[in-house]
Short mmCIF file of C-alpha atoms in Angstrom, two decimals:
data_model
loop_
_atom_site.label_atom_id
_atom_site.label_comp_id
_atom_site.label_asym_id
_atom_site.label_seq_id
_atom_site.Cartn_x
_atom_site.Cartn_y
_atom_site.Cartn_z
CA MET W 15 130.14 108.81 118.25
CA SER W 16 126.34 109.25 117.53
CA ARG W 17 125.68 112.62 115.97
CA ASP W 18 122.86 114.07 118.11
CA PRO W 19 120.52 111.11 117.65
CA VAL W 20 116.72 111.58 117.74
CA MET W 21 116.62 109.04 120.55
CA THR W 22 119.27 106.94 122.37
CA SER W 23 120.42 103.67 120.92
CA ASP W 24 118.82 101.80 123.75
CA ALA W 25 115.47 103.52 123.19
CA ALA W 26 115.68 102.95 119.43
CA ALA W 27 116.51 99.22 119.99
CA ALA W 28 113.48 98.89 122.24
CA LEU W 29 111.38 100.54 119.49
CA ILE W 30 112.82 98.10 116.88
CA MET W 31 111.97 95.06 118.99
CA ALA W 32 108.43 96.30 119.49
CA ARG W 33 108.00 96.87 115.74
CA CYS W 34 109.32 93.26 115.05
CA ASP W 35 106.42 92.16 117.33
CA GLU W 36 104.02 94.47 115.49
CA LEU W 37 105.02 93.00 112.10
CA ALA W 38 104.56 89.51 113.54
CA GLY W 39 101.11 90.40 114.56
CA ILE W 40 99.91 91.38 111.16
CA SER W 41 101.03 88.07 109.70
CA ALA W 42 100.12 85.52 112.27
CA MET W 43 98.54 82.47 110.59
CA PRO W 44 97.39 79.09 111.99
CA GLU W 45 100.69 77.65 110.80
CA GLY W 46 102.70 80.58 112.30
CA ILE W 47 104.14 83.84 110.96
CA LEU W 48 103.98 84.07 107.17
CA ARG W 49 104.38 87.07 104.88
CA ALA W 50 104.55 85.99 101.24
CA TYR W 51 105.00 88.03 98.06
CA LEU W 52 102.06 89.93 96.57
CA THR W 53 99.62 88.97 99.40
CA GLU W 54 97.51 91.03 101.71
CA GLU W 55 100.24 90.50 104.43
CA HIS W 56 102.69 92.01 101.91
CA ARG W 57 100.38 95.02 101.39
CA ARG W 58 100.09 95.52 105.18
CA HIS W 59 103.70 95.25 105.96
CA ASN W 60 104.66 97.67 103.23
CA ALA W 61 102.10 100.13 104.70
CA LEU W 62 103.59 99.79 108.13
CA ALA W 63 107.17 100.23 106.80
CA ALA W 64 106.09 103.32 104.75
CA ARG W 65 104.52 104.86 107.90
CA TRP W 66 107.71 104.27 109.91
CA MET W 67 109.86 105.68 107.04
CA VAL W 68 107.76 108.85 106.91
CA GLU W 69 108.14 109.22 110.71
CA ALA W 70 111.90 108.91 110.21
CA GLY W 71 111.82 111.84 107.76
CA LEU W 72 111.99 109.87 104.44
CA GLU W 73 110.20 110.38 101.11
CA VAL W 74 108.51 107.06 100.35
CA TRP W 75 107.22 105.03 97.47
CA GLN W 76 106.57 101.50 96.40
CA ASP W 77 108.58 100.53 93.35
CA ALA W 78 107.51 98.38 90.36
CA ALA W 79 108.41 95.09 92.01
CA GLY W 80 106.53 95.83 95.21
CA ASN W 81 109.61 96.91 97.22
CA GLN W 82 108.92 99.65 99.85
CA CYS W 83 111.50 102.47 99.55
CA GLY W 84 112.34 105.58 101.50
CA ARG W 85 114.83 108.24 100.53
CA LEU W 86 116.79 110.79 102.57
CA GLU W 87 118.45 113.42 100.34
CA GLY W 88 122.02 114.47 100.95
CA THR W 89 123.61 117.92 100.42
CA ARG W 90 121.35 118.45 97.40
CA PRO W 91 118.62 116.52 95.70
CA GLY W 92 119.43 113.82 93.10
CA LEU W 93 122.79 112.61 94.34
CA PRO W 94 123.81 108.88 93.96
CA THR W 95 122.44 106.63 96.70
CA LEU W 96 123.76 104.50 99.51
CA VAL W 97 121.23 101.76 99.90
CA ILE W 98 120.50 100.18 103.27
CA ALA W 99 118.13 97.28 102.95
CA SER W 100 116.89 93.84 103.78
CA HIS W 101 113.58 91.96 103.32
CA LEU W 102 110.20 91.85 105.11
CA ASP W 103 108.89 88.59 103.59
CA THR W 104 109.25 85.30 105.51
CA VAL W 105 109.35 81.55 105.21
CA PRO W 106 106.36 79.66 106.65
CA ASP W 107 106.29 79.41 110.47
CA ALA W 108 108.96 82.09 110.54
CA GLY W 109 110.79 83.95 113.30
CA ARG W 110 110.54 87.66 113.96
CA TYR W 111 114.00 88.90 112.97
CA ASP W 112 115.17 87.37 109.70
CA GLY W 113 115.26 90.26 107.21
CA ILE W 114 112.96 92.31 109.37
CA LEU W 115 115.67 93.36 111.81
CA GLY W 116 117.80 94.74 108.96
CA VAL W 117 115.01 96.86 107.51
CA LEU W 118 114.13 98.36 110.87
CA LEU W 119 117.81 99.04 111.62
CA GLY W 120 117.95 100.87 108.35
CA ILE W 121 114.90 102.99 109.17
CA GLU W 122 116.30 103.93 112.60
CA THR W 123 119.69 104.72 111.03
CA ALA W 124 117.98 107.08 108.61
CA ARG W 125 116.16 108.78 111.48
CA ARG W 126 119.43 109.44 113.26
CA LEU W 127 120.98 110.70 110.01
CA ALA W 128 118.09 112.96 109.08
CA PRO W 129 119.14 115.95 111.31
CA HIS W 130 122.59 115.96 109.53
CA ALA W 131 121.51 115.02 106.00
CA SER W 132 122.94 118.30 104.64
CA GLU W 133 126.40 116.89 105.49
CA LEU W 134 125.94 113.74 103.46
CA PRO W 135 127.60 113.60 100.02
CA PHE W 136 125.08 111.13 98.88
CA ALA W 137 121.43 110.25 99.40
CA VAL W 138 120.56 107.30 101.73
CA GLU W 139 117.69 105.02 100.73
CA ILE W 140 116.13 102.39 102.98
CA VAL W 141 114.55 99.50 101.13
CA ALA W 142 112.26 96.77 102.42
CA PHE W 143 112.56 94.12 99.71
CA ALA W 144 109.37 92.37 98.89
CA ASP W 145 110.50 88.79 98.29
CA GLU W 146 113.81 87.29 99.32
CA GLU W 147 112.68 83.85 100.50
CA GLY W 148 110.81 82.62 97.48
CA THR W 149 107.99 81.19 99.57
CA ARG W 150 105.18 81.75 97.18
CA PHE W 151 106.64 81.18 93.67
CA GLY W 152 109.87 79.25 94.33
CA ALA W 153 112.19 81.82 92.80
CA THR W 154 114.25 83.70 95.35
CA LEU W 155 115.67 87.23 95.73
CA LEU W 156 112.81 88.70 93.58
CA GLY W 157 112.76 92.18 95.03
CA SER W 158 116.49 92.68 94.98
CA ARG W 159 116.87 91.01 91.53
CA ALA W 160 114.38 93.53 90.21
CA MET W 161 116.28 96.39 91.70
CA ALA W 162 119.57 95.02 90.38
CA GLY W 163 118.09 94.82 86.83
CA THR W 164 118.45 90.96 86.65
CA TRP W 165 114.76 90.06 86.63
CA ASP W 166 114.11 86.79 84.77
CA ALA W 167 111.22 86.98 82.32
CA GLY W 168 110.72 83.27 82.79
CA TRP W 169 109.40 83.96 86.34
CA TRP W 170 106.11 85.36 84.95
CA GLU W 171 104.90 81.83 84.24
CA ALA W 172 105.78 80.56 87.73
CA THR W 173 102.64 79.56 89.74
CA ASP W 174 101.77 79.35 93.43
CA ALA W 175 100.12 76.49 95.22
CA ALA W 176 96.70 77.78 94.01
CA GLY W 177 97.81 77.90 90.32
CA ILE W 178 98.04 81.71 90.25
CA SER W 179 100.85 82.87 87.97
CA MET W 180 103.29 85.53 89.06
CA ALA W 181 102.06 87.81 86.31
CA GLN W 182 98.41 87.47 87.53
CA ALA W 183 99.57 88.06 91.18
CA PHE W 184 101.20 91.31 89.93
CA TRP W 185 98.01 92.52 88.43
CA ASP W 186 95.97 91.47 91.47
CA PHE W 187 98.38 93.35 93.75
CA GLY W 188 98.00 96.43 91.65
CA LEU W 189 101.46 96.25 89.83
CA ASP W 190 102.01 96.17 86.11
CA PRO W 191 104.33 93.36 84.96
CA GLU W 192 105.32 95.39 81.88
CA LYS W 193 106.76 98.08 84.17
CA ILE W 194 109.08 95.75 86.12
CA HIS W 195 112.19 97.24 84.72
CA ASP W 196 111.27 100.61 86.29
CA ALA W 197 112.49 99.09 89.55
CA ALA W 198 116.10 98.62 88.18
CA ARG W 199 118.89 100.94 89.30
CA ALA W 200 121.92 101.97 87.31
CA PRO W 201 125.38 101.38 88.73
CA GLU W 202 126.26 105.07 88.42
CA ASP W 203 123.25 106.06 90.56
CA LEU W 204 124.53 103.92 93.52
CA VAL W 205 127.25 104.51 96.11
CA GLY W 206 126.99 101.06 97.60
CA TYR W 207 124.75 98.67 99.45
CA LEU W 208 124.75 97.82 103.19
CA GLU W 209 122.69 95.04 104.87
CA ALA W 210 122.44 94.22 108.52
CA HIS W 211 121.10 90.78 109.31
CA ILE W 212 120.96 88.23 112.01
CA GLU W 213 123.79 85.70 111.60
CA GLN W 214 121.51 82.61 111.28
CA GLY W 215 124.31 80.57 112.75
CA PRO W 216 126.03 79.92 116.12
CA TYR W 217 129.42 81.39 115.51
CA LEU W 218 129.06 84.90 116.98
CA GLU W 219 127.31 83.57 120.05
CA ALA W 220 130.08 80.89 120.49
CA ALA W 221 132.74 83.70 120.28
CA GLY W 222 130.90 85.92 122.70
CA ARG W 223 130.62 88.71 120.01
CA PRO W 224 127.44 90.72 119.46
CA LEU W 225 128.43 91.82 115.97
CA GLY W 226 130.51 90.43 113.06
CA LEU W 227 131.66 91.44 109.56
CA VAL W 228 130.80 89.42 106.48
CA SER W 229 133.63 88.54 104.09
CA SER W 230 131.56 86.82 101.39
CA ILE W 231 128.17 85.09 100.80
CA ALA W 232 128.46 81.43 99.84
CA GLY W 233 127.42 80.62 96.37
CA ALA W 234 125.21 77.51 96.11
CA ARG W 235 124.80 74.69 93.67
CA ARG W 236 121.63 72.57 93.88
CA PHE W 237 121.00 69.22 92.22
CA LYS W 238 118.18 66.90 91.60
CA LEU W 239 119.76 63.47 91.71
CA THR W 240 117.94 60.27 90.65
CA ILE W 241 119.17 56.74 91.19
CA LEU W 242 117.52 54.10 89.04
CA GLY W 243 117.36 50.43 89.87
CA GLU W 244 114.75 47.82 89.46
CA ALA W 245 111.41 47.53 91.41
CA ARG W 246 110.74 43.85 92.22
CA HIS W 247 108.88 41.83 94.84
CA ALA W 248 110.61 42.15 98.18
CA GLY W 249 109.81 38.57 99.25
CA GLY W 250 110.71 36.83 95.96
CA THR W 251 113.94 38.69 95.01
CA PRO W 252 117.15 37.42 96.60
CA TYR W 253 119.77 39.95 97.70
CA GLU W 254 122.18 39.11 94.90
CA ARG W 255 119.46 39.76 92.32
CA ARG W 256 118.40 43.13 93.74
CA ARG W 257 119.09 46.54 92.20
CA ASP W 258 117.84 48.51 95.17
CA ALA W 259 117.76 52.27 94.37
CA LEU W 260 117.24 53.14 98.11
CA ILE W 261 120.46 51.41 99.11
CA GLY W 262 122.21 53.62 96.57
CA ALA W 263 120.49 56.72 97.88
CA ALA W 264 121.24 55.80 101.46
CA GLN W 265 124.90 55.48 100.64
CA ALA W 266 124.81 58.71 98.80
CA VAL W 267 123.44 60.56 101.84
CA LEU W 268 126.30 59.20 103.96
CA ASP W 269 128.87 60.07 101.33
CA VAL W 270 127.51 63.61 101.03
CA GLU W 271 127.91 64.22 104.76
CA ARG W 272 131.32 62.56 104.90
CA ILE W 273 132.76 64.62 102.10
CA GLY W 274 131.11 67.79 103.32
CA ARG W 275 132.73 67.38 106.70
CA ASP W 276 136.13 66.34 105.31
CA ARG W 277 136.31 69.33 102.92
CA GLY W 278 134.74 71.96 105.18
CA VAL W 279 131.81 72.67 102.93
CA ILE W 280 127.99 72.62 103.57
CA ALA W 281 126.41 69.65 101.88
CA THR W 282 122.85 68.84 102.60
CA VAL W 283 120.25 66.30 101.35
CA GLY W 284 116.96 67.83 102.26
CA GLN W 285 114.43 65.82 100.15
CA LEU W 286 114.06 62.17 99.29
CA ASP W 287 111.32 60.48 97.33
CA THR W 288 111.19 56.70 96.92
CA ARG W 289 109.20 54.92 94.15
CA PRO W 290 107.01 52.98 93.94
CA GLY W 291 106.95 53.46 97.69
CA ALA W 292 105.22 50.12 98.70
CA VAL W 293 106.25 48.33 101.86
CA ASN W 294 106.76 44.99 100.01
CA VAL W 295 108.65 46.28 96.88
CA VAL W 296 112.33 46.72 96.38
CA PRO W 297 112.62 50.45 95.49
CA GLY W 298 113.30 50.95 91.79
CA GLU W 299 113.82 54.70 91.79
CA VAL W 300 114.79 57.29 94.30
CA GLU W 301 114.96 61.02 93.66
CA PHE W 302 116.73 63.29 96.20
CA SER W 303 118.13 66.80 96.50
CA LEU W 304 121.59 68.10 97.11
CA ASP W 305 122.35 71.65 98.33
CA LEU W 306 126.08 72.44 98.28
CA ARG W 307 127.70 75.70 99.38
CA ALA W 308 131.05 76.85 100.63
CA GLU W 309 133.23 79.90 101.30
CA SER W 310 134.54 79.83 97.79
CA ASP W 311 133.42 78.39 94.40
CA THR W 312 136.62 76.50 94.04
CA LEU W 313 136.09 74.66 97.37
CA ARG W 314 132.42 73.95 96.61
CA ASP W 315 133.14 72.67 93.13
CA SER W 316 135.95 70.39 94.20
CA ALA W 317 133.63 68.92 96.78
CA TRP W 318 131.05 68.26 94.10
CA ASP W 319 133.60 66.45 91.92
CA GLU W 320 134.35 64.15 94.86
CA ILE W 321 130.70 63.56 95.65
CA HIS W 322 129.95 62.81 92.00
CA ALA W 323 132.88 60.32 91.82
CA ALA W 324 131.75 58.58 95.07
CA LEU W 325 128.06 58.33 94.00
CA SER W 326 129.00 57.13 90.49
CA GLY W 327 131.40 54.46 91.77
CA PHE W 328 128.89 53.00 94.27
CA CYS W 329 126.10 52.93 91.65
CA THR W 330 128.37 51.09 89.22
CA GLN W 331 129.10 48.48 91.93
CA ARG W 332 125.43 47.99 92.65
CA ARG W 333 124.33 48.06 88.95
CA LEU W 334 122.40 51.22 89.39
CA GLU W 335 122.11 54.27 87.22
CA LEU W 336 122.87 57.82 88.44
CA VAL W 337 121.03 60.73 86.79
CA ILE W 338 122.15 64.25 87.54
CA GLU W 339 120.28 67.54 86.93
CA GLU W 340 121.72 70.76 88.19
CA ILE W 341 118.79 73.07 89.07
CA HIS W 342 120.46 76.08 90.55
CA SER W 343 123.85 77.66 90.50
CA ALA W 344 124.94 80.96 92.00
CA PRO W 345 128.53 82.19 92.48
CA THR W 346 130.07 83.24 95.71
CA VAL W 347 129.82 87.00 96.26
CA SER W 348 132.61 88.86 98.03
CA CYS W 349 131.94 91.93 100.12
CA SER W 350 133.67 95.24 99.09
CA PRO W 351 136.87 95.95 101.05
CA ARG W 352 135.92 99.60 101.39
CA LEU W 353 132.47 98.85 102.76
CA ARG W 354 133.96 96.21 105.10
CA GLN W 355 136.33 98.82 106.33
CA ALA W 356 133.42 101.24 106.92
CA LEU W 357 131.49 98.55 108.81
CA ALA W 358 134.65 97.74 110.83
CA ALA W 359 134.78 101.43 111.82
CA GLY W 360 131.15 101.08 112.82
CA VAL W 361 131.81 98.00 114.99
CA ALA W 362 134.80 99.80 116.54
CA GLU W 363 132.40 102.53 117.62
CA THR W 364 130.82 99.95 119.87
CA GLY W 365 134.21 99.14 121.52
CA ASP W 366 135.18 96.11 119.45
CA HIS W 367 138.35 97.03 117.62
CA ASP W 368 139.11 93.62 116.34
CA PRO W 369 135.81 92.32 114.93
CA ILE W 370 135.31 88.74 114.00
CA THR W 371 134.87 88.14 110.30
CA LEU W 372 132.59 85.37 108.94
CA TYR W 373 131.45 84.22 105.56
CA SER W 374 127.60 83.87 105.22
CA ARG W 375 126.49 80.40 104.73
CA ALA W 376 122.99 81.59 103.93
CA GLY W 377 121.93 83.70 100.92
CA HIS W 378 120.86 87.30 101.16
CA ASP W 379 119.56 90.19 99.00
CA ALA W 380 123.14 91.47 98.99
CA MET W 381 123.99 88.60 96.56
CA ALA W 382 121.53 90.05 93.99
CA MET W 383 122.64 93.69 94.60
CA ALA W 384 126.25 92.78 93.94
CA ALA W 385 125.36 92.68 90.32
CA VAL W 386 124.87 96.45 90.30
CA THR W 387 127.01 97.86 93.12
CA GLU W 388 129.50 97.10 95.89
CA ILE W 389 128.11 95.40 98.96
CA GLY W 390 128.85 95.14 102.66
CA MET W 391 127.11 93.13 105.44
CA LEU W 392 126.94 93.32 109.16
CA PHE W 393 125.91 90.28 111.26
CA THR W 394 124.09 90.34 114.59
CA ARG W 395 124.24 87.29 116.78
CA CYS W 396 121.13 85.23 117.27
CA GLU W 397 120.40 82.92 120.17
CA ASP W 398 121.75 79.44 119.58
CA GLY W 399 121.96 80.19 115.80
CA ILE W 400 118.34 79.41 115.33
CA SER W 401 116.61 80.93 112.33
CA HIS W 402 113.59 80.21 110.05
CA HIS W 403 111.91 79.15 113.26
CA PRO W 404 109.51 80.71 115.78
CA GLU W 405 112.28 80.56 118.50
CA GLU W 406 114.52 82.92 116.51
CA ASN W 407 115.75 85.50 119.03
CA VAL W 408 118.14 88.42 119.41
CA LEU W 409 119.25 90.56 122.39
CA GLU W 410 117.98 94.12 122.61
CA THR W 411 121.46 95.24 123.71
CA ASP W 412 122.87 93.73 120.46
CA VAL W 413 120.29 95.54 118.41
CA ALA W 414 121.49 98.83 120.06
CA LEU W 415 125.09 98.03 119.16
CA ALA W 416 124.09 97.19 115.61
CA LEU W 417 122.38 100.50 115.26
CA GLN W 418 125.41 102.44 116.46
CA ALA W 419 127.66 100.45 114.12
CA LEU W 420 125.45 100.99 111.10
CA GLU W 421 125.10 104.74 111.64
CA ARG W 422 128.91 105.03 112.09
CA ALA W 423 129.50 102.98 108.96
CA VAL W 424 127.43 105.49 106.94
CA TRP W 425 129.62 108.34 108.14
CA ALA W 426 132.74 106.35 107.31
CA VAL W 427 131.38 105.84 103.76
CA ALA W 428 130.71 109.57 103.60
CA ALA W 429 134.21 110.42 104.68
CA GLU W 430 135.68 108.06 102.09
CA HIS W 431 133.32 109.38 99.41
CA ARG W 432 134.55 112.95 99.87
CA GLU W 433 138.22 112.01 99.40
#
């Protein structure tokens, strides 16, 4: 049950929805909603989040990576912290709830906890991570990686579309790159990490469930694949003499989907570039991407082995060369059993005593935070599974249930922590 909340769950949900609209309003661009790292929109959304955190009774600060933080002390100052967080940055032409909903649920959870903070055996911190999407500089999970102490010094040289380096962007924003490690937290200072997030998929809606537990977050491998053939005149080169790189790439795209479906993994070709790209030239080179993710690393990696074999075999038959460059690899991250149990207790508070469990096919800040503490995630259904799109939508009634579940989960962690 709610412990004498400041406002009802329904009223708090209505406030959260209104604040999602307010955040959208400060970042409306000609191309749609966009809040990118170390920009004026970042500065404005941190200021809004800080104001809302203060209203909820939190002590606030912006850390060395630009994350906006708020803290509610427990029975005494200086206790280890349970972090509740998500991100406020967006992709271009974004929706209103990806990341944002989790931050606002955290703030309202803290507001409801504040009158009873003296009963908490730990502090609670709400964090609005500054960059999860990687929209401006390409690297993702920047805010949470800084907090987890896994910041990559190579990122300082990354540049945005205007040629501004990340290091320069830090200075322009009023941050000191040399102090980035001040954002890092030590494992002994953390009790755990909770994140509420829209599902970004259709499974909860299909099951008729407003909330779901997350078992793990899929680890991804990404590749830049190049097929080399020979560019020749389209009119003058007979079929039997052609080494058409685009034929190889077209077959590769079909093989990727077939193997992904057969093995139950997510395999996507999202980019394809043909050279020389003339209408009357047999393509001599095609470069394309492959994003591969699954519920487990073993399943993902075995799918890659099959994809590799299929592409290599077809290229050999067609006298083509396959060049492989792996450009990203992240392991699957499992959610903590004790935090899953706490979140299950929270979902039970809403009347669902047998909550659905899903693995997250999308990446989240929780992946980075798993390097420094245990993690747990709660999903809220989103309409038609649409995300990273202006039509992204959630139900206000689901937001109210998510708030109830998150608050109850904190008390479940507190009860376990005292034992």
